[in-house]
Coordinates of C-alpha atoms and ligand atoms in Angstrom, one line a residue:
M162 CA 33.3 93.5 -54.6
E163 CA 35.1 90.9 -52.6
R164 CA 35.2 87.4 -54.2
P165 CA 32.2 85.6 -53.0
F166 CA 32.8 82.6 -50.7
P167 CA 36.6 82.1 -50.5
T168 CA 36.1 78.9 -48.5
V169 CA 33.5 76.3 -49.5
A170 CA 32.5 73.1 -47.9
V171 CA 31.1 70.3 -50.0
V172 CA 29.1 67.7 -48.1
G173 CA 28.7 64.4 -50.0
L174 CA 31.5 63.7 -52.5
G175 CA 29.7 61.3 -54.9
T176 CA 29.1 61.8 -58.6
M177 CA 28.1 65.4 -58.2
G178 CA 29.9 66.4 -55.0
A179 CA 33.3 65.3 -56.3
G180 CA 32.8 67.2 -59.5
V181 CA 31.7 70.3 -57.6
A182 CA 34.7 70.1 -55.3
V183 CA 37.1 70.0 -58.2
A184 CA 35.4 72.9 -60.0
V185 CA 35.4 75.1 -56.8
A186 CA 39.1 74.3 -56.1
Q187 CA 39.9 75.1 -59.7
S188 CA 38.6 78.6 -59.1
G189 CA 41.3 79.0 -56.5
R190 CA 39.1 78.5 -53.5
R191 CA 39.7 76.3 -50.5
V192 CA 37.5 73.3 -50.4
I193 CA 36.5 71.3 -47.3
G194 CA 35.2 68.0 -48.5
I195 CA 33.0 66.1 -46.1
E196 CA 31.9 62.5 -46.5
A197 CA 29.7 60.2 -44.3
N198 CA 32.5 58.1 -42.7
E199 CA 36.2 57.3 -42.9
D200 CA 35.9 54.7 -45.7
S201 CA 33.7 56.8 -47.9
A202 CA 36.0 59.8 -47.4
A203 CA 39.0 57.7 -48.6
R204 CA 37.0 56.5 -51.6
A205 CA 36.0 60.1 -52.3
L206 CA 39.6 61.3 -52.2
A207 CA 40.6 58.6 -54.6
R208 CA 37.7 59.6 -56.9
I209 CA 38.9 63.2 -56.9
E210 CA 42.5 62.2 -57.5
E211 CA 41.4 59.9 -60.4
A212 CA 39.2 62.6 -62.0
T213 CA 41.9 65.2 -61.9
A214 CA 44.5 62.8 -63.2
H215 CA 42.1 62.1 -66.1
A216 CA 41.8 65.9 -66.7
V217 CA 45.6 66.0 -66.9
A218 CA 45.7 63.1 -69.4
R219 CA 43.0 64.9 -71.5
E220 CA 45.1 68.1 -71.3
R221 CA 42.3 70.0 -69.7
I222 CA 44.7 71.0 -66.9
T223 CA 48.5 70.7 -66.3
A224 CA 50.1 68.5 -63.8
E225 CA 51.1 71.6 -61.7
D226 CA 47.5 72.8 -61.8
R227 CA 46.4 69.5 -60.5
A228 CA 48.9 69.5 -57.7
A229 CA 47.9 73.0 -56.6
L230 CA 44.2 72.1 -57.0
L231 CA 44.5 69.0 -54.8
A232 CA 46.4 71.0 -52.2
R233 CA 43.4 73.2 -51.8
I234 CA 41.0 70.3 -51.2
S235 CA 40.8 68.5 -47.8
V236 CA 38.6 65.5 -47.3
G237 CA 37.3 64.3 -44.0
H238 CA 34.3 62.9 -42.3
A239 CA 33.6 65.4 -39.5
L240 CA 30.7 67.7 -40.3
D241 CA 32.1 70.2 -37.8
A242 CA 34.8 71.1 -40.4
A243 CA 32.0 73.0 -42.2
A244 CA 32.2 75.7 -39.6
A245 CA 35.2 77.2 -41.4
A246 CA 33.3 77.6 -44.7
D247 CA 31.6 80.7 -46.1
L248 CA 29.4 78.5 -48.3
V249 CA 28.3 74.9 -47.8
I250 CA 27.1 72.9 -50.8
E251 CA 25.3 69.8 -50.0
E252 CA 25.4 66.9 -52.5
V253 CA 24.2 63.9 -50.5
P254 CA 21.7 61.4 -51.9
E255 CA 18.3 62.6 -53.0
Q256 CA 16.3 61.9 -49.8
L257 CA 14.4 64.7 -48.1
E258 CA 14.8 63.5 -44.5
L259 CA 18.6 63.0 -44.9
K260 CA 18.9 66.5 -46.4
R261 CA 16.8 68.1 -43.7
E262 CA 18.7 66.5 -40.9
L263 CA 22.0 67.6 -42.5
F264 CA 20.8 71.2 -42.9
A265 CA 19.6 71.3 -39.2
A266 CA 23.1 70.1 -38.2
L267 CA 24.9 72.6 -40.4
D268 CA 22.7 75.3 -39.0
R269 CA 24.0 74.5 -35.6
I270 CA 27.6 74.1 -36.6
C271 CA 28.1 77.1 -39.0
P272 CA 28.2 80.8 -38.0
P273 CA 25.1 82.7 -38.8
G274 CA 26.5 84.3 -41.9
T275 CA 27.3 81.0 -43.7
V276 CA 25.2 80.3 -46.8
L277 CA 23.9 76.8 -47.1
A278 CA 23.1 75.4 -50.6
T279 CA 21.5 72.2 -51.6
G280 CA 22.2 70.3 -54.8
T281 CA 18.8 68.7 -54.9
T282 CA 17.3 67.9 -58.3
A283 CA 13.6 67.4 -57.4
L284 CA 13.1 68.0 -53.7
S285 CA 11.7 71.2 -52.3
V286 CA 14.4 73.7 -51.4
T287 CA 11.9 75.5 -49.2
R288 CA 11.3 72.4 -47.1
I289 CA 15.1 71.8 -46.7
A290 CA 15.5 75.5 -45.7
A291 CA 12.7 75.1 -43.2
A292 CA 15.0 72.7 -41.2
T293 CA 17.2 75.7 -40.4
A294 CA 16.8 78.9 -38.5
R295 CA 18.3 80.9 -41.5
P296 CA 16.1 80.2 -44.4
E297 CA 17.1 83.6 -45.9
R298 CA 20.6 82.2 -46.3
V299 CA 19.5 78.9 -47.9
L300 CA 19.2 78.3 -51.6
G301 CA 19.6 75.6 -54.3
L302 CA 22.7 75.3 -56.5
H303 CA 21.8 72.8 -59.2
F304 CA 24.8 71.7 -61.1
F305 CA 24.6 69.3 -64.1
N306 CA 26.4 66.0 -64.6
P307 CA 29.3 65.8 -65.6
V308 CA 30.1 69.0 -63.7
H309 CA 33.3 69.7 -65.6
T310 CA 31.7 69.9 -69.0
M311 CA 28.2 71.2 -68.2
K312 CA 28.2 75.0 -68.0
L313 CA 24.8 75.5 -66.5
V314 CA 24.0 76.1 -62.9
E315 CA 20.4 76.7 -61.8
V316 CA 20.4 79.1 -58.8
V317 CA 17.2 78.3 -56.9
R318 CA 15.6 80.9 -54.7
T319 CA 12.8 80.1 -52.3
V320 CA 10.4 82.9 -51.2
L321 CA 12.6 83.4 -48.2
T322 CA 16.0 83.5 -49.8
A323 CA 17.6 86.9 -49.5
P324 CA 18.2 88.5 -53.0
Q325 CA 21.8 89.3 -52.1
V326 CA 22.5 85.7 -51.3
A327 CA 21.2 84.6 -54.7
E328 CA 23.2 87.2 -56.4
D329 CA 26.4 86.2 -54.5
A330 CA 25.7 82.6 -55.5
A331 CA 25.3 83.5 -59.2
A332 CA 28.5 85.5 -59.0
F333 CA 30.2 82.5 -57.5
A334 CA 28.9 80.2 -60.3
R335 CA 30.3 82.7 -62.9
E336 CA 33.7 82.5 -61.2
L337 CA 33.6 78.7 -61.6
G338 CA 33.2 79.4 -65.4
K339 CA 29.5 78.5 -65.2
E340 CA 26.4 80.2 -66.6
P341 CA 23.9 80.7 -63.8
V342 CA 20.2 81.0 -64.5
A343 CA 17.7 82.1 -61.8
A344 CA 14.9 79.7 -60.9
G345 CA 12.2 79.6 -58.3
D346 CA 11.6 76.6 -56.0
R347 CA 9.4 74.4 -58.2
A348 CA 9.9 70.7 -58.9
G349 CA 12.3 70.3 -61.8
F350 CA 13.3 74.0 -61.8
V351 CA 13.7 75.2 -65.4
V352 CA 15.6 72.4 -67.3
N353 CA 14.0 69.3 -65.8
G354 CA 10.6 71.0 -65.6
L355 CA 10.6 71.3 -69.4
L356 CA 12.6 68.2 -70.2
F357 CA 10.9 65.5 -68.2
A358 CA 7.4 66.2 -69.4
Y359 CA 8.7 65.7 -72.9
L360 CA 10.6 62.5 -71.9
N361 CA 7.4 61.2 -70.2
Q362 CA 5.3 61.8 -73.4
A363 CA 7.9 60.0 -75.4
A364 CA 7.8 57.0 -73.0
A365 CA 4.0 57.0 -73.2
M366 CA 4.2 57.1 -77.0
F367 CA 6.4 54.1 -77.0
E368 CA 4.2 52.3 -74.5
S369 CA 1.1 52.8 -76.7
K370 CA 3.1 51.2 -79.6
Y371 CA 2.5 54.3 -81.7
A372 CA 6.0 54.1 -83.0
T373 CA 9.1 52.1 -82.2
R374 CA 11.8 53.2 -79.8
E375 CA 14.3 53.7 -82.7
D376 CA 11.8 55.7 -84.7
I377 CA 10.9 58.0 -81.7
D378 CA 14.6 58.6 -81.0
A379 CA 15.6 59.1 -84.6
A380 CA 12.6 61.5 -85.2
M381 CA 13.7 63.8 -82.4
R382 CA 17.3 63.7 -83.3
L383 CA 16.8 64.3 -87.0
G384 CA 13.7 66.4 -86.9
C385 CA 14.8 68.8 -84.1
G386 CA 18.6 68.4 -84.0
L387 CA 18.6 67.1 -80.5
P388 CA 21.8 65.4 -79.3
M389 CA 19.9 62.3 -78.2
G390 CA 16.5 60.7 -78.7
P391 CA 14.2 60.8 -75.6
L392 CA 14.3 57.1 -74.8
A393 CA 18.0 56.8 -75.1
L394 CA 18.2 59.9 -72.8
L395 CA 15.9 58.2 -70.3
D396 CA 18.3 55.2 -70.2
L397 CA 21.2 57.6 -69.7
I398 CA 19.5 59.6 -66.9
G399 CA 18.2 56.4 -65.2
V400 CA 14.6 55.3 -65.5
D401 CA 14.3 55.3 -61.7
T402 CA 15.6 58.9 -61.4
A403 CA 13.3 60.1 -64.2
R404 CA 10.3 58.5 -62.4
T405 CA 11.2 60.1 -59.1
V406 CA 11.5 63.6 -60.7
L407 CA 8.2 63.1 -62.5
E408 CA 6.5 62.0 -59.3
A409 CA 7.8 65.2 -57.6
M410 CA 6.6 67.3 -60.6
Y411 CA 3.2 65.7 -60.6
E412 CA 2.8 66.2 -56.9
Q413 CA 3.1 69.9 -57.4
S414 CA 1.4 70.5 -60.7
R415 CA -1.3 67.8 -60.7
D416 CA -0.8 67.9 -64.4
R417 CA -1.5 64.4 -65.9
L418 CA 1.3 65.0 -68.4
H419 CA 3.7 64.8 -65.4
A420 CA 2.2 61.6 -64.0
P421 CA 5.0 59.0 -64.8
A422 CA 4.0 56.8 -67.8
P423 CA 3.2 53.3 -66.5
I424 CA 6.1 51.8 -68.5
L425 CA 8.6 53.7 -66.3
G426 CA 7.2 52.0 -63.2
Q427 CA 7.3 48.6 -64.9
L428 CA 10.9 49.1 -66.0
V429 CA 11.9 50.2 -62.5
S430 CA 10.1 47.2 -60.8
A431 CA 11.9 44.9 -63.3
G432 CA 15.3 46.4 -62.4
L433 CA 15.7 47.8 -65.9
L434 CA 17.0 51.2 -64.9
G435 CA 18.8 52.1 -68.1
R436 CA 22.5 52.1 -69.0
K437 CA 23.6 51.8 -65.4
S438 CA 21.9 48.4 -65.1
G439 CA 22.7 47.3 -68.7
R440 CA 19.1 47.5 -69.8
G441 CA 16.2 50.0 -69.9
F442 CA 14.4 50.9 -73.1
Y443 CA 17.5 49.5 -74.9
T444 CA 19.8 46.6 -74.0
Y445 CA 23.5 47.5 -73.5
E446 CA 26.6 45.4 -73.8
A447 CA 27.2 45.6 -70.0
P448 CA 26.0 47.7 -67.1
G449 CA 27.4 51.2 -67.6
S450 CA 28.1 50.6 -71.3
S451 CA 26.7 53.0 -74.0
R452 CA 26.8 50.2 -76.7
V453 CA 23.3 49.1 -77.6
V454 CA 23.2 45.4 -78.5
D455 CA 19.6 44.9 -79.4
A456 CA 19.2 47.6 -82.1
A457 CA 16.4 46.8 -84.6
A458 CA 17.3 46.4 -88.2
G459 CA 16.3 49.4 -90.4
P460 CA 12.6 49.8 -91.1
A461 CA 12.8 49.2 -94.9
G462 CA 12.1 45.7 -95.9
A463 CA 10.1 44.9 -92.8
R464 CA 6.9 45.2 -94.8
G465 CA 7.7 43.3 -98.0
T466 CA 8.4 44.9 -101.3
G467 CA 6.9 48.1 -102.4
R468 CA 5.6 49.2 -105.8
E469 CA 7.9 50.4 -108.5
V470 CA 8.4 54.1 -108.7
R471 CA 10.0 55.5 -111.8
T472 CA 8.4 58.9 -112.1
V473 CA 7.2 61.4 -109.5
G474 CA 4.7 64.2 -109.5
V475 CA 4.8 67.0 -106.9
C476 CA 1.8 69.2 -106.4
G477 CA 2.4 72.8 -105.2
S478 CA 4.7 75.7 -105.8
G479 CA 5.7 76.8 -102.3
T480 CA 8.8 76.2 -100.1
M481 CA 8.0 72.5 -99.3
A482 CA 7.0 71.6 -102.8
T483 CA 10.1 73.1 -104.3
G484 CA 12.3 71.5 -101.7
I485 CA 10.7 68.1 -102.3
V486 CA 11.1 68.4 -106.1
E487 CA 14.8 69.1 -105.4
V488 CA 15.1 66.0 -103.3
F489 CA 13.7 63.7 -106.0
A490 CA 15.5 65.3 -108.9
K491 CA 18.8 65.1 -107.1
A492 CA 18.2 61.4 -106.6
G493 CA 17.7 61.0 -110.3
Y494 CA 13.9 60.8 -110.6
P495 CA 12.1 62.5 -113.4
V496 CA 9.7 64.9 -111.7
L497 CA 6.6 66.7 -112.9
L498 CA 6.2 69.9 -110.8
A499 CA 2.5 70.6 -111.0
A500 CA 1.0 73.9 -109.9
R501 CA -2.3 75.7 -110.4
S502 CA -0.9 77.5 -113.5
Q503 CA 2.0 77.1 -115.9
E504 CA 3.3 80.4 -114.7
K505 CA 3.4 79.3 -111.0
A506 CA 5.1 76.1 -112.0
E507 CA 7.7 77.9 -114.0
R508 CA 8.3 80.3 -111.1
A509 CA 8.8 77.3 -108.7
K510 CA 11.3 75.8 -111.1
A511 CA 13.2 79.1 -111.1
Q512 CA 13.3 78.9 -107.3
L513 CA 14.6 75.4 -107.5
A514 CA 17.3 76.6 -110.0
K515 CA 18.4 79.2 -107.4
S516 CA 18.5 76.7 -104.6
L517 CA 20.7 74.4 -106.7
E518 CA 22.9 77.3 -107.6
R519 CA 23.5 78.0 -104.0
S520 CA 24.5 74.4 -103.5
V521 CA 27.0 74.7 -106.3
A522 CA 28.4 78.0 -104.8
K523 CA 28.8 76.2 -101.5
G524 CA 30.6 73.3 -103.2
R525 CA 27.9 70.8 -102.3
L526 CA 27.0 70.1 -105.9
T527 CA 28.9 70.2 -109.2
G528 CA 27.6 72.2 -112.2
E529 CA 26.9 69.0 -114.0
Q530 CA 24.8 67.6 -111.1
R531 CA 22.9 70.9 -111.0
D532 CA 22.2 70.7 -114.8
A533 CA 21.2 67.0 -114.5
A534 CA 18.8 67.7 -111.7
L535 CA 17.2 70.6 -113.4
A536 CA 16.8 68.7 -116.7
L537 CA 14.7 66.1 -114.8
V538 CA 12.1 68.7 -113.7
T539 CA 9.2 69.6 -115.9
P540 CA 6.9 72.4 -114.8
V541 CA 3.3 71.8 -115.7
G542 CA 0.2 74.0 -115.1
Q543 CA -2.4 71.2 -115.1
Y544 CA -2.8 68.3 -112.7
A545 CA -4.1 66.3 -115.7
E546 CA -0.4 65.9 -116.7
L547 CA 0.1 63.6 -113.7
A548 CA -1.9 60.7 -115.2
D549 CA 1.1 58.4 -115.7
V550 CA 3.3 59.1 -112.6
D551 CA 3.9 56.3 -110.1
L552 CA 4.0 58.6 -107.0
V553 CA 2.4 61.9 -106.3
V554 CA 3.5 64.0 -103.4
E555 CA 1.1 66.8 -102.5
A556 CA 2.5 69.9 -100.8
V557 CA -0.2 72.5 -101.3
A558 CA -1.7 74.9 -98.7
E559 CA -2.3 73.4 -95.2
D560 CA -6.0 73.6 -95.6
L561 CA -8.1 70.4 -95.4
A562 CA -10.7 71.6 -97.9
V563 CA -8.0 72.5 -100.5
K564 CA -6.2 69.1 -100.0
R565 CA -9.4 67.1 -100.2
E566 CA -10.3 68.8 -103.4
L567 CA -6.9 68.0 -104.8
F568 CA -7.1 64.4 -103.8
A569 CA -10.5 64.1 -105.5
V570 CA -8.9 65.4 -108.7
L571 CA -5.9 63.2 -108.4
D572 CA -8.3 60.2 -107.9
K573 CA -9.8 60.9 -111.3
I574 CA -6.6 61.6 -113.1
V575 CA -3.8 59.4 -111.8
K576 CA -3.4 55.9 -113.1
P577 CA -4.5 53.0 -110.8
G578 CA -1.8 51.6 -108.5
A579 CA 0.0 54.9 -108.2
V580 CA 0.9 56.0 -104.6
L581 CA -0.7 59.3 -103.5
A582 CA 1.1 61.0 -100.6
T583 CA 0.4 64.1 -98.6
T584 CA 3.1 66.1 -96.8
T585 CA 0.6 67.6 -94.3
S586 CA 2.1 68.4 -90.9
S587 CA -1.1 68.7 -88.9
L588 CA -4.1 67.4 -90.9
P589 CA -5.5 63.9 -90.8
V590 CA -4.1 61.8 -93.7
I591 CA -7.2 59.7 -93.6
S592 CA -9.3 62.7 -94.5
C593 CA -7.3 63.1 -97.7
A594 CA -7.6 59.4 -98.4
A595 CA -11.3 59.5 -97.9
A596 CA -11.7 62.1 -100.7
T597 CA -10.5 59.4 -103.1
S598 CA -12.0 56.0 -104.2
R599 CA -8.6 54.4 -103.4
P600 CA -7.7 55.1 -99.7
Q601 CA -5.5 52.1 -99.6
D602 CA -3.0 54.0 -101.9
V603 CA -2.9 57.1 -99.8
I604 CA -0.1 57.7 -97.2
G605 CA 1.5 60.6 -95.4
L606 CA 5.1 61.6 -96.3
H607 CA 5.9 64.4 -93.8
F608 CA 9.1 66.1 -95.0
F609 CA 10.8 68.7 -92.8
N610 CA 11.8 72.2 -93.9
P611 CA 14.2 72.7 -95.6
A612 CA 13.4 69.4 -97.4
P613 CA 16.8 69.1 -99.2
A614 CA 18.7 69.5 -95.9
M615 CA 16.5 67.7 -93.3
K616 CA 17.1 63.9 -93.2
L617 CA 13.8 63.0 -91.6
V618 CA 10.6 61.9 -93.2
E619 CA 7.6 60.7 -91.1
V620 CA 5.8 58.0 -93.0
V621 CA 2.2 58.1 -91.9
S622 CA 0.0 55.1 -92.6
T623 CA -3.7 55.4 -92.0
V624 CA -6.0 52.6 -90.9
L625 CA -6.6 51.9 -94.6
T626 CA -3.1 52.2 -96.1
A627 CA -2.0 49.0 -97.9
P628 CA 1.1 47.4 -96.6
D629 CA 2.9 47.6 -100.0
V630 CA 2.2 51.3 -100.1
T631 CA 3.9 51.7 -96.7
A632 CA 6.7 49.6 -98.1
T633 CA 6.9 51.8 -101.2
A634 CA 7.2 54.9 -99.0
L635 CA 10.0 53.4 -96.9
E636 CA 11.9 52.3 -100.0
I637 CA 11.6 55.7 -101.7
C638 CA 12.9 57.4 -98.6
A639 CA 15.9 55.2 -98.7
K640 CA 16.4 55.9 -102.4
V641 CA 16.3 59.7 -101.9
R642 CA 18.6 59.3 -98.9
K643 CA 16.2 60.3 -96.2
H644 CA 15.6 58.6 -92.9
P645 CA 12.1 57.4 -92.6
V646 CA 10.3 56.8 -89.3
E647 CA 6.9 55.2 -89.2
C648 CA 3.9 56.3 -87.2
G649 CA 0.2 56.3 -87.1
D650 CA -2.2 59.0 -88.4
R651 CA -2.5 61.0 -85.2
A652 CA -2.2 64.7 -84.7
G653 CA 1.5 65.9 -84.6
F654 CA 2.8 62.5 -85.8
I655 CA 5.9 61.9 -83.7
V656 CA 8.0 65.1 -83.8
N657 CA 5.3 67.8 -83.4
A658 CA 3.4 65.8 -80.8
L659 CA 6.6 65.8 -78.6
L660 CA 8.0 69.2 -79.6
F661 CA 5.0 71.5 -79.3
P662 CA 3.8 70.6 -75.8
Y663 CA 7.4 71.3 -74.7
L664 CA 7.4 74.7 -76.4
N665 CA 4.0 75.4 -74.8
D666 CA 5.3 74.5 -71.4
A667 CA 8.1 77.0 -71.9
V668 CA 5.6 79.7 -72.8
R669 CA 3.6 78.8 -69.7
M670 CA 6.8 79.0 -67.6
L671 CA 7.4 82.5 -68.9
Q672 CA 3.8 83.5 -68.5
E673 CA 3.9 82.5 -64.8
H674 CA 7.0 84.7 -64.4
Y675 CA 8.9 81.6 -63.3
A676 CA 11.9 82.5 -65.4
T677 CA 12.9 84.9 -68.2
V678 CA 13.1 84.2 -72.0
D679 CA 16.8 84.4 -71.9
D680 CA 17.2 82.2 -68.8
I681 CA 14.9 79.5 -70.2
D682 CA 16.7 79.5 -73.6
T683 CA 20.1 79.5 -72.0
A684 CA 19.0 76.7 -69.6
M685 CA 17.8 74.4 -72.4
K686 CA 20.8 75.0 -74.6
L687 CA 23.4 74.5 -71.8
G688 CA 21.5 72.0 -69.8
C689 CA 20.4 69.7 -72.6
G690 CA 22.6 70.6 -75.5
Y691 CA 19.7 71.7 -77.6
P692 CA 20.7 73.7 -80.7
M693 CA 18.1 76.5 -79.9
G694 CA 16.2 77.5 -76.8
P695 CA 12.4 77.2 -77.0
F696 CA 11.8 80.9 -77.6
E697 CA 14.4 81.1 -80.3
L698 CA 12.7 78.1 -82.0
L699 CA 9.2 79.6 -81.6
D700 CA 10.3 82.8 -83.2
V701 CA 11.8 80.9 -86.1
V702 CA 8.8 78.6 -86.6
G703 CA 6.4 81.4 -86.3
L704 CA 4.0 82.0 -83.3
D705 CA 0.9 81.6 -85.5
V706 CA 2.1 78.3 -87.0
S707 CA 3.0 77.1 -83.5
L708 CA -0.4 78.1 -82.1
T709 CA -2.2 76.2 -84.9
I710 CA -0.3 73.0 -84.2
E711 CA -0.9 73.4 -80.4
K712 CA -4.6 73.8 -81.1
V713 CA -4.7 70.7 -83.3
L714 CA -2.9 68.7 -80.6
H715 CA -5.3 69.9 -77.9
Q716 CA -8.3 69.2 -80.1
E717 CA -7.1 65.7 -80.8
F718 CA -6.1 64.6 -77.3
R719 CA -8.3 67.0 -75.2
E720 CA -5.5 66.9 -72.6
P721 CA -5.9 70.0 -70.4
G722 CA -2.1 70.4 -70.2
L723 CA -2.0 70.7 -74.0
A724 CA -4.2 73.8 -74.1
A725 CA -2.2 76.6 -75.8
A726 CA -0.7 79.1 -73.3
P727 CA -2.8 82.3 -73.3
L728 CA 0.4 84.3 -73.7
L729 CA 1.0 82.7 -77.1
E730 CA -2.6 83.5 -78.2
H731 CA -2.1 87.1 -77.1
L732 CA 1.1 87.5 -79.0
V733 CA -0.4 86.1 -82.1
A734 CA -3.5 88.3 -81.7
A735 CA -1.2 91.3 -81.4
G736 CA 0.6 90.4 -84.6
C737 CA 3.8 89.3 -82.9
L738 CA 4.5 86.3 -85.0
G739 CA 8.2 85.9 -84.5
R740 CA 11.0 86.6 -87.0
K741 CA 8.8 87.0 -90.0
S742 CA 6.9 89.9 -88.4
G743 CA 10.0 91.4 -86.7
R744 CA 8.7 90.7 -83.2
G745 CA 7.8 87.6 -81.2
F746 CA 9.3 86.6 -77.9
R747 CA 12.2 88.8 -78.9
D748 CA 12.6 91.8 -81.2
H749 CA 14.2 91.0 -84.5
A750 CA 15.7 93.4 -87.0
R751 CA 13.5 93.4 -90.1
R752 CA 15.2 92.0 -93.2
Ligands
NAD1063 N1 23.8 62.4 -60.7 C1 23.2 63.4 -61.4 O1 23.2 63.4 -62.6 C2 22.7 64.7 -60.7 C3 22.6 65.9 -61.4 C4 22.3 67.0 -60.7 C5 22.0 67.0 -59.4 N2 22.0 65.8 -58.7 C6 21.7 65.8 -57.3 O2 22.9 65.9 -56.6 C7 22.8 65.3 -55.3 C8 23.9 64.2 -55.1 O3 23.7 63.2 -56.1 P1 24.8 62.2 -56.6 O4 24.4 61.7 -57.9 O5 26.2 62.9 -56.5 O6 24.7 61.1 -55.5 P2 25.8 60.0 -55.1 O7 25.1 58.9 -54.5 O8 26.8 59.7 -56.3 O9 26.7 60.7 -54.0 C9 26.2 61.0 -52.7 C10 27.4 61.0 -51.7 O10 27.0 61.5 -50.5 C11 27.6 60.7 -49.5 N3 26.8 60.8 -48.2 C12 25.7 60.2 -47.9 N4 25.2 60.6 -46.7 C13 26.1 61.6 -46.3 C14 26.2 62.4 -45.1 N5 25.3 62.3 -44.1 N6 27.2 63.2 -45.0 C15 28.1 63.3 -46.0 N7 28.1 62.6 -47.1 C16 27.1 61.7 -47.3 C17 27.7 59.3 -50.0 O11 28.7 58.6 -49.4 C18 28.0 59.6 -51.5 O12 29.4 59.7 -51.7 C19 21.4 64.7 -55.2 O13 20.6 65.6 -54.5 C20 21.0 64.6 -56.7 O14 19.6 64.6 -56.9 C21 22.4 64.6 -59.3

């Protein structure tokens, strides 16, 4: 096949247009850059020269490459020049009327075969296409900022776009070294459609004072491995831009979860737009700076001193219990590993020994450290042995009746003043507390799996938790080298309440045939730098586990948008549970 689009016009050479022009020229194509007037054309050329000089300085391209590349780019301010292009990419400011007028003009200027692409983020491509007499040759090409590093391009088809035009555009994106994903014309396309609902919920969580901005951001970075926390990301994107995108999404979906959180409007009205204005959710050294100057001090200490913890009891013999025992033993705490029988406790200790052995093999632990940790762990087959410990962490089955029964037993056995913690991910901590006669001593310590590796612990205080118990939890996290974040006793705490609605949105997007499993996963990895796409993650977590958490969230908040996607229910009913069953959203080789 012939190379698609040998000559490309780029109209609007701002942040995005200048980046696109360089990427296109780098692929060996001729680029006709068009700006609004002579002055802005001169500024745009300077911007392109500067960006390419920077690329030479960073050794991304050679000086010769740069010279050849610049020779392929012309910059002017006469729209008529677009007549010589095979493809026109529009990157003017995000205003519908401006874009529609431009497309109408391009339609008059360009020969009938020319393809017209818009760079819009949140406007309707269909409405832009409707300003022309060739809607079958109009589509969206949504690049990501900065264009030279971000590999993703969303190729947006309207109902009228000819399939061949979309295919040519995808081939063109590949020739620029990008990864195209196909999307339909819906506000936010794939990436923003999934990202912004999540950002909006994080903003609402902050607004309701459920957790601090630092804790919300740390929870998502450390709990999910995301490159940035949601509030820091909103500051980077621009609070005003985020609000505009959400407005457009809400307009189409009428989903309350897309209605911009009121705090976004307040920040915009106050001129606090994020990094670009020097202040948004955080305050920065200067406009445009990434250095936060009003970071809060760490959470520990803010609540006074905690109770003394010398010995720890862990209840349970599964993955989480064993992992938590490892965390405490490695930090030097004597730990009683209490299971329902001596045999189960011994088996859990053997698991722990294996895990420590693996760490030694990987060079993360010395033989001496392994022996010292193991020596601190005593397996016991009766909860009665926990009478004298200062802290009990419960990690038994995720079943409220089972946990309540255990807490009632602990209440009778464990000495007064000890802290009783549950590591539940989805049950109310207060229900465990209420099974005891000392709810003030009960708290949630939500470790993440695998506990030895994951830095995050959600510290969940109930309405009855005593302040010195919260302080104890924060101090103990610091001692075992975990990062605590504080939150209230609400379904999903911080991480799951933000993560699972996003996963559910991805399933809904698939169910609606808006995009494929592969396209959605690729889009989120390349567009947001996520370590896994949503379907990869669902298959790892387990579809049944995910469905349970989604149901708990829906039950708690009764938000229609949180109802589990029927496709997820169907897959679980069919026994497709993800990796563990060999089949989920993808097929997996059975181990
Ligand atoms: N900035 C981002 O992170 C980002 C990411 C993806 C997509 N987008 C989208 O890309 C498009 C461009 O955004 P941007 O951030 O580059 O904006 P920008 O404001 O940086 O650049 C717009 C450029 O268009 C020029 N312009 C205005 N009217 C014009 C006209 N009639 N003819 C020719 N040029 C004209 C302006 O002089 C300016 O240089 C928008 O639709 C935006 O939503 C932006």
